[in-house]
């Protein structure tokens, strides 16, 4: 799918608004050109596994975290917690966790599917200059439990929303993000010495990508095609 496959109705042009902190802010109007650019952002956001080793400016990392914190959260509980993983020995321990988990996953496949799985590059930990673990604080008092009585998992989903915002914000800056899910959560928790009530949500590799793609890597390598949104939607 490309941007040309998606059409949008005309929109009014953007108007000016007052600076941050004003008591009477004028909401922005996102014009048609911006809407099309937003679709481009969604299409070109990729799960990056191949990074350049150039270091990232610290201000960029802190900026991405700040923008991730603009995510919605159930009861405004803001449960996301970020750990910058810098120490080589901690990175190695988490890399070792990936190897164990990856071997276990490979054992679940047979034949050609196993060969294809073994050929996939599923992490960028060896090249990415920044590694960031994202947790959900499941004992946070913020939000006072609002909205979680019947759906306590909303707390974790809130942290996922923060990860998605960070991912998009990074792409705007030409920075790539790779989400490594083939890990042992308890091992990561112990290696990083975080509280037991912090649940691992994401382990992110962050850096400048070697190349940009509009098609997901798993599609390009024949693992799984995109599913038509109509096949994922019901009407009742």
PDB file of C-alpha atoms in Angstrom:
ATOM      1  CA  UNK A   1       0.000   0.000   0.000  1.00  0.00           C
ATOM      2  CA  UNK A   2       1.200   3.497  -0.801  1.00  0.00           C
ATOM      3  CA  UNK A   3      -0.092   6.936  -0.050  1.00  0.00           C
ATOM      4  CA  UNK A   4      -1.763   7.006  -3.473  1.00  0.00           C
ATOM      5  CA  UNK A   5      -3.989   4.129  -2.348  1.00  0.00           C
ATOM      6  CA  UNK A   6      -5.498   6.322   0.353  1.00  0.00           C
ATOM      7  CA  UNK A   7      -7.608   9.363  -0.462  1.00  0.00           C
ATOM      8  CA  UNK A   8      -8.680  12.056   1.935  1.00  0.00           C
ATOM      9  CA  UNK A   9     -11.363  14.718   1.610  1.00  0.00           C
ATOM     10  CA  UNK A  10     -10.223  18.326   1.285  1.00  0.00           C
ATOM     11  CA  UNK A  11      -9.506  20.080   4.558  1.00  0.00           C
ATOM     12  CA  UNK A  12      -9.240  23.711   5.517  1.00  0.00           C
ATOM     13  CA  UNK A  13      -5.802  25.269   5.792  1.00  0.00           C
ATOM     14  CA  UNK A  14      -4.053  25.478   9.114  1.00  0.00           C
ATOM     15  CA  UNK A  15      -4.612  28.561  11.262  1.00  0.00           C
ATOM     16  CA  UNK A  16      -2.269  30.175  13.725  1.00  0.00           C
ATOM     17  CA  UNK A  17      -2.507  29.536  17.443  1.00  0.00           C
ATOM     18  CA  UNK A  18      -1.237  31.106  20.589  1.00  0.00           C
ATOM     19  CA  UNK A  19       2.008  29.971  22.230  1.00  0.00           C
ATOM     20  CA  UNK A  20       2.058  27.175  24.797  1.00  0.00           C
ATOM     21  CA  UNK A  21       0.940  28.258  28.215  1.00  0.00           C
ATOM     22  CA  UNK A  22      -1.750  30.634  26.969  1.00  0.00           C
ATOM     23  CA  UNK A  23      -5.091  30.360  28.719  1.00  0.00           C
ATOM     24  CA  UNK A  24      -6.955  30.671  25.406  1.00  0.00           C
ATOM     25  CA  UNK A  25      -5.339  28.291  22.979  1.00  0.00           C
ATOM     26  CA  UNK A  26      -6.730  28.085  19.463  1.00  0.00           C
ATOM     27  CA  UNK A  27      -6.806  24.447  18.296  1.00  0.00           C
ATOM     28  CA  UNK A  28      -4.701  23.840  15.185  1.00  0.00           C
ATOM     29  CA  UNK A  29      -6.370  22.817  11.956  1.00  0.00           C
ATOM     30  CA  UNK A  30      -4.470  20.008  10.277  1.00  0.00           C
ATOM     31  CA  UNK A  31      -4.847  20.741   6.588  1.00  0.00           C
ATOM     32  CA  UNK A  32      -5.062  18.256   3.739  1.00  0.00           C
ATOM     33  CA  UNK A  33      -1.320  18.379   3.061  1.00  0.00           C
ATOM     34  CA  UNK A  34      -0.584  17.552   6.697  1.00  0.00           C
ATOM     35  CA  UNK A  35      -3.078  14.682   6.615  1.00  0.00           C
ATOM     36  CA  UNK A  36      -1.314  13.203   3.617  1.00  0.00           C
ATOM     37  CA  UNK A  37       2.054  13.604   5.334  1.00  0.00           C
ATOM     38  CA  UNK A  38       0.652  11.842   8.384  1.00  0.00           C
ATOM     39  CA  UNK A  39      -0.294   8.877   6.203  1.00  0.00           C
ATOM     40  CA  UNK A  40       3.259   8.887   4.855  1.00  0.00           C
ATOM     41  CA  UNK A  41       4.520   8.783   8.435  1.00  0.00           C
ATOM     42  CA  UNK A  42       2.368   5.738   9.191  1.00  0.00           C
ATOM     43  CA  UNK A  43       3.417   3.993   5.985  1.00  0.00           C
ATOM     44  CA  UNK A  44       7.146   4.648   6.426  1.00  0.00           C
ATOM     45  CA  UNK A  45       7.323   3.816  10.140  1.00  0.00           C
ATOM     46  CA  UNK A  46       9.142   0.524  10.176  1.00  0.00           C
ATOM     47  CA  UNK A  47      10.405  -1.970  12.745  1.00  0.00           C
ATOM     48  CA  UNK A  48      14.112  -1.369  12.146  1.00  0.00           C
ATOM     49  CA  UNK A  49      16.674  -4.151  12.705  1.00  0.00           C
ATOM     50  CA  UNK A  50      19.591  -2.770  10.678  1.00  0.00           C
ATOM     51  CA  UNK A  51      21.213   0.282  12.231  1.00  0.00           C
ATOM     52  CA  UNK A  52      24.176   2.501  11.659  1.00  0.00           C
ATOM     53  CA  UNK A  53      26.402   2.778  14.704  1.00  0.00           C
ATOM     54  CA  UNK A  54      26.470   6.604  14.726  1.00  0.00           C
ATOM     55  CA  UNK A  55      25.679   7.867  18.230  1.00  0.00           C
ATOM     56  CA  UNK A  56      22.402   9.673  18.817  1.00  0.00           C
ATOM     57  CA  UNK A  57      22.403  13.126  20.437  1.00  0.00           C
ATOM     58  CA  UNK A  58      21.272  12.836  24.053  1.00  0.00           C
ATOM     59  CA  UNK A  59      18.785  15.647  23.482  1.00  0.00           C
ATOM     60  CA  UNK A  60      17.103  13.557  20.798  1.00  0.00           C
ATOM     61  CA  UNK A  61      16.711  10.594  23.145  1.00  0.00           C
ATOM     62  CA  UNK A  62      15.315  12.753  25.931  1.00  0.00           C
ATOM     63  CA  UNK A  63      13.036  14.466  23.432  1.00  0.00           C
ATOM     64  CA  UNK A  64      11.621  11.141  22.239  1.00  0.00           C
ATOM     65  CA  UNK A  65      10.894  10.093  25.813  1.00  0.00           C
ATOM     66  CA  UNK A  66       9.199  13.420  26.501  1.00  0.00           C
ATOM     67  CA  UNK A  67       7.029  13.015  23.406  1.00  0.00           C
ATOM     68  CA  UNK A  68       6.171   9.439  24.374  1.00  0.00           C
ATOM     69  CA  UNK A  69       4.904  10.800  27.675  1.00  0.00           C
ATOM     70  CA  UNK A  70       2.216  12.718  25.768  1.00  0.00           C
ATOM     71  CA  UNK A  71       0.427   9.395  25.205  1.00  0.00           C
ATOM     72  CA  UNK A  72      -3.054   8.816  26.585  1.00  0.00           C
ATOM     73  CA  UNK A  73      -3.297   6.639  29.680  1.00  0.00           C
ATOM     74  CA  UNK A  74      -6.155   5.100  31.596  1.00  0.00           C
ATOM     75  CA  UNK A  75      -7.155   7.422  34.446  1.00  0.00           C
ATOM     76  CA  UNK A  76      -4.188   9.592  33.451  1.00  0.00           C
ATOM     77  CA  UNK A  77      -2.050   7.146  35.434  1.00  0.00           C
ATOM     78  CA  UNK A  78       1.008   7.569  33.153  1.00  0.00           C
ATOM     79  CA  UNK A  79       2.421   4.135  34.070  1.00  0.00           C
ATOM     80  CA  UNK A  80       5.328   4.136  31.609  1.00  0.00           C
ATOM     81  CA  UNK A  81       8.831   3.874  33.012  1.00  0.00           C
ATOM     82  CA  UNK A  82      11.953   4.147  30.835  1.00  0.00           C
ATOM     83  CA  UNK A  83      15.378   2.619  31.427  1.00  0.00           C
ATOM     84  CA  UNK A  84      18.309   3.671  29.246  1.00  0.00           C
ATOM     85  CA  UNK A  85      20.452   0.567  28.942  1.00  0.00           C
ATOM     86  CA  UNK A  86      24.027   1.790  28.614  1.00  0.00           C
ATOM     87  CA  UNK A  87      26.228  -0.630  30.554  1.00  0.00           C
ATOM     88  CA  UNK A  88      27.924  -3.161  28.214  1.00  0.00           C
ATOM     89  CA  UNK A  89      27.558  -6.011  30.696  1.00  0.00           C
ATOM     90  CA  UNK A  90      23.816  -5.403  31.013  1.00  0.00           C
ATOM     91  CA  UNK A  91      23.429  -5.219  27.253  1.00  0.00           C
ATOM     92  CA  UNK A  92      25.301  -8.506  26.880  1.00  0.00           C
ATOM     93  CA  UNK A  93      23.085 -10.225  29.457  1.00  0.00           C
ATOM     94  CA  UNK A  94      19.983  -9.094  27.594  1.00  0.00           C
ATOM     95  CA  UNK A  95      21.542 -10.129  24.273  1.00  0.00           C
ATOM     96  CA  UNK A  96      22.144 -13.584  25.790  1.00  0.00           C
ATOM     97  CA  UNK A  97      18.486 -13.669  26.843  1.00  0.00           C
ATOM     98  CA  UNK A  98      17.505 -13.016  23.235  1.00  0.00           C
ATOM     99  CA  UNK A  99      19.649 -15.930  22.034  1.00  0.00           C
ATOM    100  CA  UNK A 100      17.980 -18.344  24.458  1.00  0.00           C
ATOM    101  CA  UNK A 101      14.464 -17.113  23.675  1.00  0.00           C
ATOM    102  CA  UNK A 102      15.164 -17.111  19.948  1.00  0.00           C
ATOM    103  CA  UNK A 103      16.325 -20.729  20.030  1.00  0.00           C
ATOM    104  CA  UNK A 104      13.168 -21.719  21.905  1.00  0.00           C
ATOM    105  CA  UNK A 105      11.053 -19.923  19.301  1.00  0.00           C
ATOM    106  CA  UNK A 106      12.911 -21.593  16.440  1.00  0.00           C
ATOM    107  CA  UNK A 107      12.137 -24.990  17.967  1.00  0.00           C
ATOM    108  CA  UNK A 108       8.420 -24.276  17.476  1.00  0.00           C
ATOM    109  CA  UNK A 109       8.773 -24.335  13.685  1.00  0.00           C
ATOM    110  CA  UNK A 110       9.531 -27.110  11.247  1.00  0.00           C
ATOM    111  CA  UNK A 111      10.693 -27.522   7.664  1.00  0.00           C
ATOM    112  CA  UNK A 112      10.743 -24.513   5.365  1.00  0.00           C
ATOM    113  CA  UNK A 113       9.132 -22.281   7.969  1.00  0.00           C
ATOM    114  CA  UNK A 114      11.964 -23.074  10.392  1.00  0.00           C
ATOM    115  CA  UNK A 115      14.556 -22.288   7.710  1.00  0.00           C
ATOM    116  CA  UNK A 116      12.855 -18.989   6.959  1.00  0.00           C
ATOM    117  CA  UNK A 117      12.668 -18.094  10.654  1.00  0.00           C
ATOM    118  CA  UNK A 118      16.372 -18.838  11.107  1.00  0.00           C
ATOM    119  CA  UNK A 119      17.204 -16.527   8.200  1.00  0.00           C
ATOM    120  CA  UNK A 120      15.343 -13.522   9.623  1.00  0.00           C
ATOM    121  CA  UNK A 121      17.150 -10.694  11.396  1.00  0.00           C
ATOM    122  CA  UNK A 122      15.012 -10.216  14.487  1.00  0.00           C
ATOM    123  CA  UNK A 123      17.016  -7.733  16.540  1.00  0.00           C
ATOM    124  CA  UNK A 124      19.448  -4.863  16.122  1.00  0.00           C
ATOM    125  CA  UNK A 125      21.144  -4.957  19.504  1.00  0.00           C
ATOM    126  CA  UNK A 126      24.617  -5.409  18.063  1.00  0.00           C
ATOM    127  CA  UNK A 127      24.500  -2.151  16.101  1.00  0.00           C
ATOM    128  CA  UNK A 128      21.927   0.188  17.624  1.00  0.00           C
ATOM    129  CA  UNK A 129      23.644   2.930  19.653  1.00  0.00           C
ATOM    130  CA  UNK A 130      20.692   3.271  22.033  1.00  0.00           C
ATOM    131  CA  UNK A 131      18.764   0.581  23.872  1.00  0.00           C
ATOM    132  CA  UNK A 132      15.696   1.538  25.877  1.00  0.00           C
ATOM    133  CA  UNK A 133      13.553  -0.692  28.062  1.00  0.00           C
ATOM    134  CA  UNK A 134       9.969   0.387  28.656  1.00  0.00           C
ATOM    135  CA  UNK A 135       8.066  -0.878  31.675  1.00  0.00           C
ATOM    136  CA  UNK A 136       4.599  -0.398  33.127  1.00  0.00           C
ATOM    137  CA  UNK A 137       4.504   0.385  36.853  1.00  0.00           C
ATOM    138  CA  UNK A 138       1.638  -1.861  37.925  1.00  0.00           C
ATOM    139  CA  UNK A 139       1.529  -0.431  41.433  1.00  0.00           C
ATOM    140  CA  UNK A 140       1.424   3.221  40.479  1.00  0.00           C
ATOM    141  CA  UNK A 141      -0.893   5.285  42.649  1.00  0.00           C
ATOM    142  CA  UNK A 142      -1.354   7.859  39.900  1.00  0.00           C
ATOM    143  CA  UNK A 143      -4.829   7.757  38.431  1.00  0.00           C
ATOM    144  CA  UNK A 144      -6.179   6.109  41.596  1.00  0.00           C
ATOM    145  CA  UNK A 145      -7.344   3.064  39.649  1.00  0.00           C
ATOM    146  CA  UNK A 146      -9.800   4.965  37.464  1.00  0.00           C
ATOM    147  CA  UNK A 147     -10.893   2.920  34.445  1.00  0.00           C
ATOM    148  CA  UNK A 148      -9.123  -0.282  35.491  1.00  0.00           C
ATOM    149  CA  UNK A 149     -11.693  -2.042  37.664  1.00  0.00           C
ATOM    150  CA  UNK A 150     -12.959  -4.389  34.977  1.00  0.00           C
ATOM    151  CA  UNK A 151     -10.032  -4.014  32.554  1.00  0.00           C
ATOM    152  CA  UNK A 152      -6.795  -3.870  34.604  1.00  0.00           C
ATOM    153  CA  UNK A 153      -4.820  -4.590  31.422  1.00  0.00           C
ATOM    154  CA  UNK A 154      -5.541  -1.005  30.355  1.00  0.00           C
ATOM    155  CA  UNK A 155      -2.520   0.027  32.415  1.00  0.00           C
ATOM    156  CA  UNK A 156      -0.213  -2.028  30.196  1.00  0.00           C
ATOM    157  CA  UNK A 157      -2.002  -0.836  27.071  1.00  0.00           C
ATOM    158  CA  UNK A 158      -1.316   2.734  28.159  1.00  0.00           C
ATOM    159  CA  UNK A 159       2.416   2.000  28.198  1.00  0.00           C
ATOM    160  CA  UNK A 160       2.092   0.461  24.733  1.00  0.00           C
ATOM    161  CA  UNK A 161       0.518   3.708  23.524  1.00  0.00           C
ATOM    162  CA  UNK A 162       3.603   5.563  24.760  1.00  0.00           C
ATOM    163  CA  UNK A 163       5.838   3.198  22.791  1.00  0.00           C
ATOM    164  CA  UNK A 164       3.844   3.852  19.627  1.00  0.00           C
ATOM    165  CA  UNK A 165       4.141   7.618  20.077  1.00  0.00           C
ATOM    166  CA  UNK A 166       7.898   7.296  20.591  1.00  0.00           C
ATOM    167  CA  UNK A 167       8.105   5.183  17.424  1.00  0.00           C
ATOM    168  CA  UNK A 168       6.312   7.789  15.324  1.00  0.00           C
ATOM    169  CA  UNK A 169       8.206  10.703  16.871  1.00  0.00           C
ATOM    170  CA  UNK A 170      11.486   8.941  16.085  1.00  0.00           C
ATOM    171  CA  UNK A 171      10.532   8.399  12.440  1.00  0.00           C
ATOM    172  CA  UNK A 172       9.777  12.119  12.065  1.00  0.00           C
ATOM    173  CA  UNK A 173      13.386  12.795  13.101  1.00  0.00           C
ATOM    174  CA  UNK A 174      14.829  10.162  10.757  1.00  0.00           C
ATOM    175  CA  UNK A 175      15.549   7.832  13.688  1.00  0.00           C
ATOM    176  CA  UNK A 176      14.694   4.144  13.536  1.00  0.00           C
ATOM    177  CA  UNK A 177      13.193   1.997  16.271  1.00  0.00           C
ATOM    178  CA  UNK A 178      13.184  -1.781  16.556  1.00  0.00           C
ATOM    179  CA  UNK A 179      10.982  -3.575  19.089  1.00  0.00           C
ATOM    180  CA  UNK A 180      12.649  -6.742  20.431  1.00  0.00           C
ATOM    181  CA  UNK A 181      10.019  -9.057  21.878  1.00  0.00           C
ATOM    182  CA  UNK A 182      12.011 -12.296  21.814  1.00  0.00           C
ATOM    183  CA  UNK A 183      13.288 -11.938  25.360  1.00  0.00           C
ATOM    184  CA  UNK A 184      12.833 -13.369  28.842  1.00  0.00           C
ATOM    185  CA  UNK A 185      10.959 -10.601  30.694  1.00  0.00           C
ATOM    186  CA  UNK A 186      12.062 -11.696  34.170  1.00  0.00           C
ATOM    187  CA  UNK A 187      15.684 -11.801  33.065  1.00  0.00           C
ATOM    188  CA  UNK A 188      15.478  -8.268  31.677  1.00  0.00           C
ATOM    189  CA  UNK A 189      13.832  -7.101  34.887  1.00  0.00           C
ATOM    190  CA  UNK A 190      16.593  -8.646  36.983  1.00  0.00           C
ATOM    191  CA  UNK A 191      19.442  -7.473  34.771  1.00  0.00           C
ATOM    192  CA  UNK A 192      18.187  -3.894  34.930  1.00  0.00           C
ATOM    193  CA  UNK A 193      17.440  -4.103  38.665  1.00  0.00           C
ATOM    194  CA  UNK A 194      14.002  -2.560  38.456  1.00  0.00           C
ATOM    195  CA  UNK A 195      11.138  -3.154  40.921  1.00  0.00           C
ATOM    196  CA  UNK A 196       9.289  -6.462  40.640  1.00  0.00           C
ATOM    197  CA  UNK A 197       6.015  -4.660  40.011  1.00  0.00           C
ATOM    198  CA  UNK A 198       7.368  -3.108  36.810  1.00  0.00           C
ATOM    199  CA  UNK A 199       6.174  -5.237  33.883  1.00  0.00           C
ATOM    200  CA  UNK A 200       8.366  -5.271  30.766  1.00  0.00           C
ATOM    201  CA  UNK A 201       6.407  -3.814  27.866  1.00  0.00           C
ATOM    202  CA  UNK A 202       9.074  -3.216  25.221  1.00  0.00           C
ATOM    203  CA  UNK A 203      12.800  -3.446  24.648  1.00  0.00           C
ATOM    204  CA  UNK A 204      13.697  -0.926  21.966  1.00  0.00           C
ATOM    205  CA  UNK A 205      16.757  -0.594  19.771  1.00  0.00           C
ATOM    206  CA  UNK A 206      17.091   3.006  18.581  1.00  0.00           C
ATOM    207  CA  UNK A 207      19.411   4.561  16.026  1.00  0.00           C
ATOM    208  CA  UNK A 208      19.765   5.786  12.472  1.00  0.00           C
ATOM    209  CA  UNK A 209      18.601   3.077  10.051  1.00  0.00           C
ATOM    210  CA  UNK A 210      20.929   1.739   7.381  1.00  0.00           C
ATOM    211  CA  UNK A 211      18.101   2.090   4.870  1.00  0.00           C
ATOM    212  CA  UNK A 212      14.440   3.102   4.775  1.00  0.00           C
ATOM    213  CA  UNK A 213      11.583   0.914   3.565  1.00  0.00           C
ATOM    214  CA  UNK A 214       7.867   1.423   3.095  1.00  0.00           C
ATOM    215  CA  UNK A 215       7.229  -2.352   3.093  1.00  0.00           C
ATOM    216  CA  UNK A 216       7.678  -4.237   6.397  1.00  0.00           C
ATOM    217  CA  UNK A 217      10.712  -6.501   6.517  1.00  0.00           C
ATOM    218  CA  UNK A 218       8.638  -9.591   7.324  1.00  0.00           C
ATOM    219  CA  UNK A 219       6.553  -8.922   4.215  1.00  0.00           C
ATOM    220  CA  UNK A 220       9.659  -8.426   2.070  1.00  0.00           C
ATOM    221  CA  UNK A 221      11.119 -11.717   3.277  1.00  0.00           C
ATOM    222  CA  UNK A 222       7.941 -13.729   2.840  1.00  0.00           C
ATOM    223  CA  UNK A 223       6.968 -14.342   6.457  1.00  0.00           C
ATOM    224  CA  UNK A 224       3.554 -12.670   6.543  1.00  0.00           C
ATOM    225  CA  UNK A 225       1.693 -10.317   4.195  1.00  0.00           C
ATOM    226  CA  UNK A 226      -0.403  -7.357   5.260  1.00  0.00           C
ATOM    227  CA  UNK A 227      -4.029  -8.245   5.975  1.00  0.00           C
ATOM    228  CA  UNK A 228      -6.770  -6.228   4.284  1.00  0.00           C
ATOM    229  CA  UNK A 229      -8.420  -4.011   6.952  1.00  0.00           C
ATOM    230  CA  UNK A 230     -11.841  -5.114   5.647  1.00  0.00           C
ATOM    231  CA  UNK A 231     -10.995  -8.664   6.680  1.00  0.00           C
ATOM    232  CA  UNK A 232     -10.362  -7.417  10.225  1.00  0.00           C
ATOM    233  CA  UNK A 233     -13.557  -5.402  10.623  1.00  0.00           C
ATOM    234  CA  UNK A 234     -17.063  -6.510  11.644  1.00  0.00           C
ATOM    235  CA  UNK A 235     -20.382  -4.682  11.658  1.00  0.00           C
ATOM    236  CA  UNK A 236     -23.055  -5.494  14.191  1.00  0.00           C
TER     237      UNK A 236
END
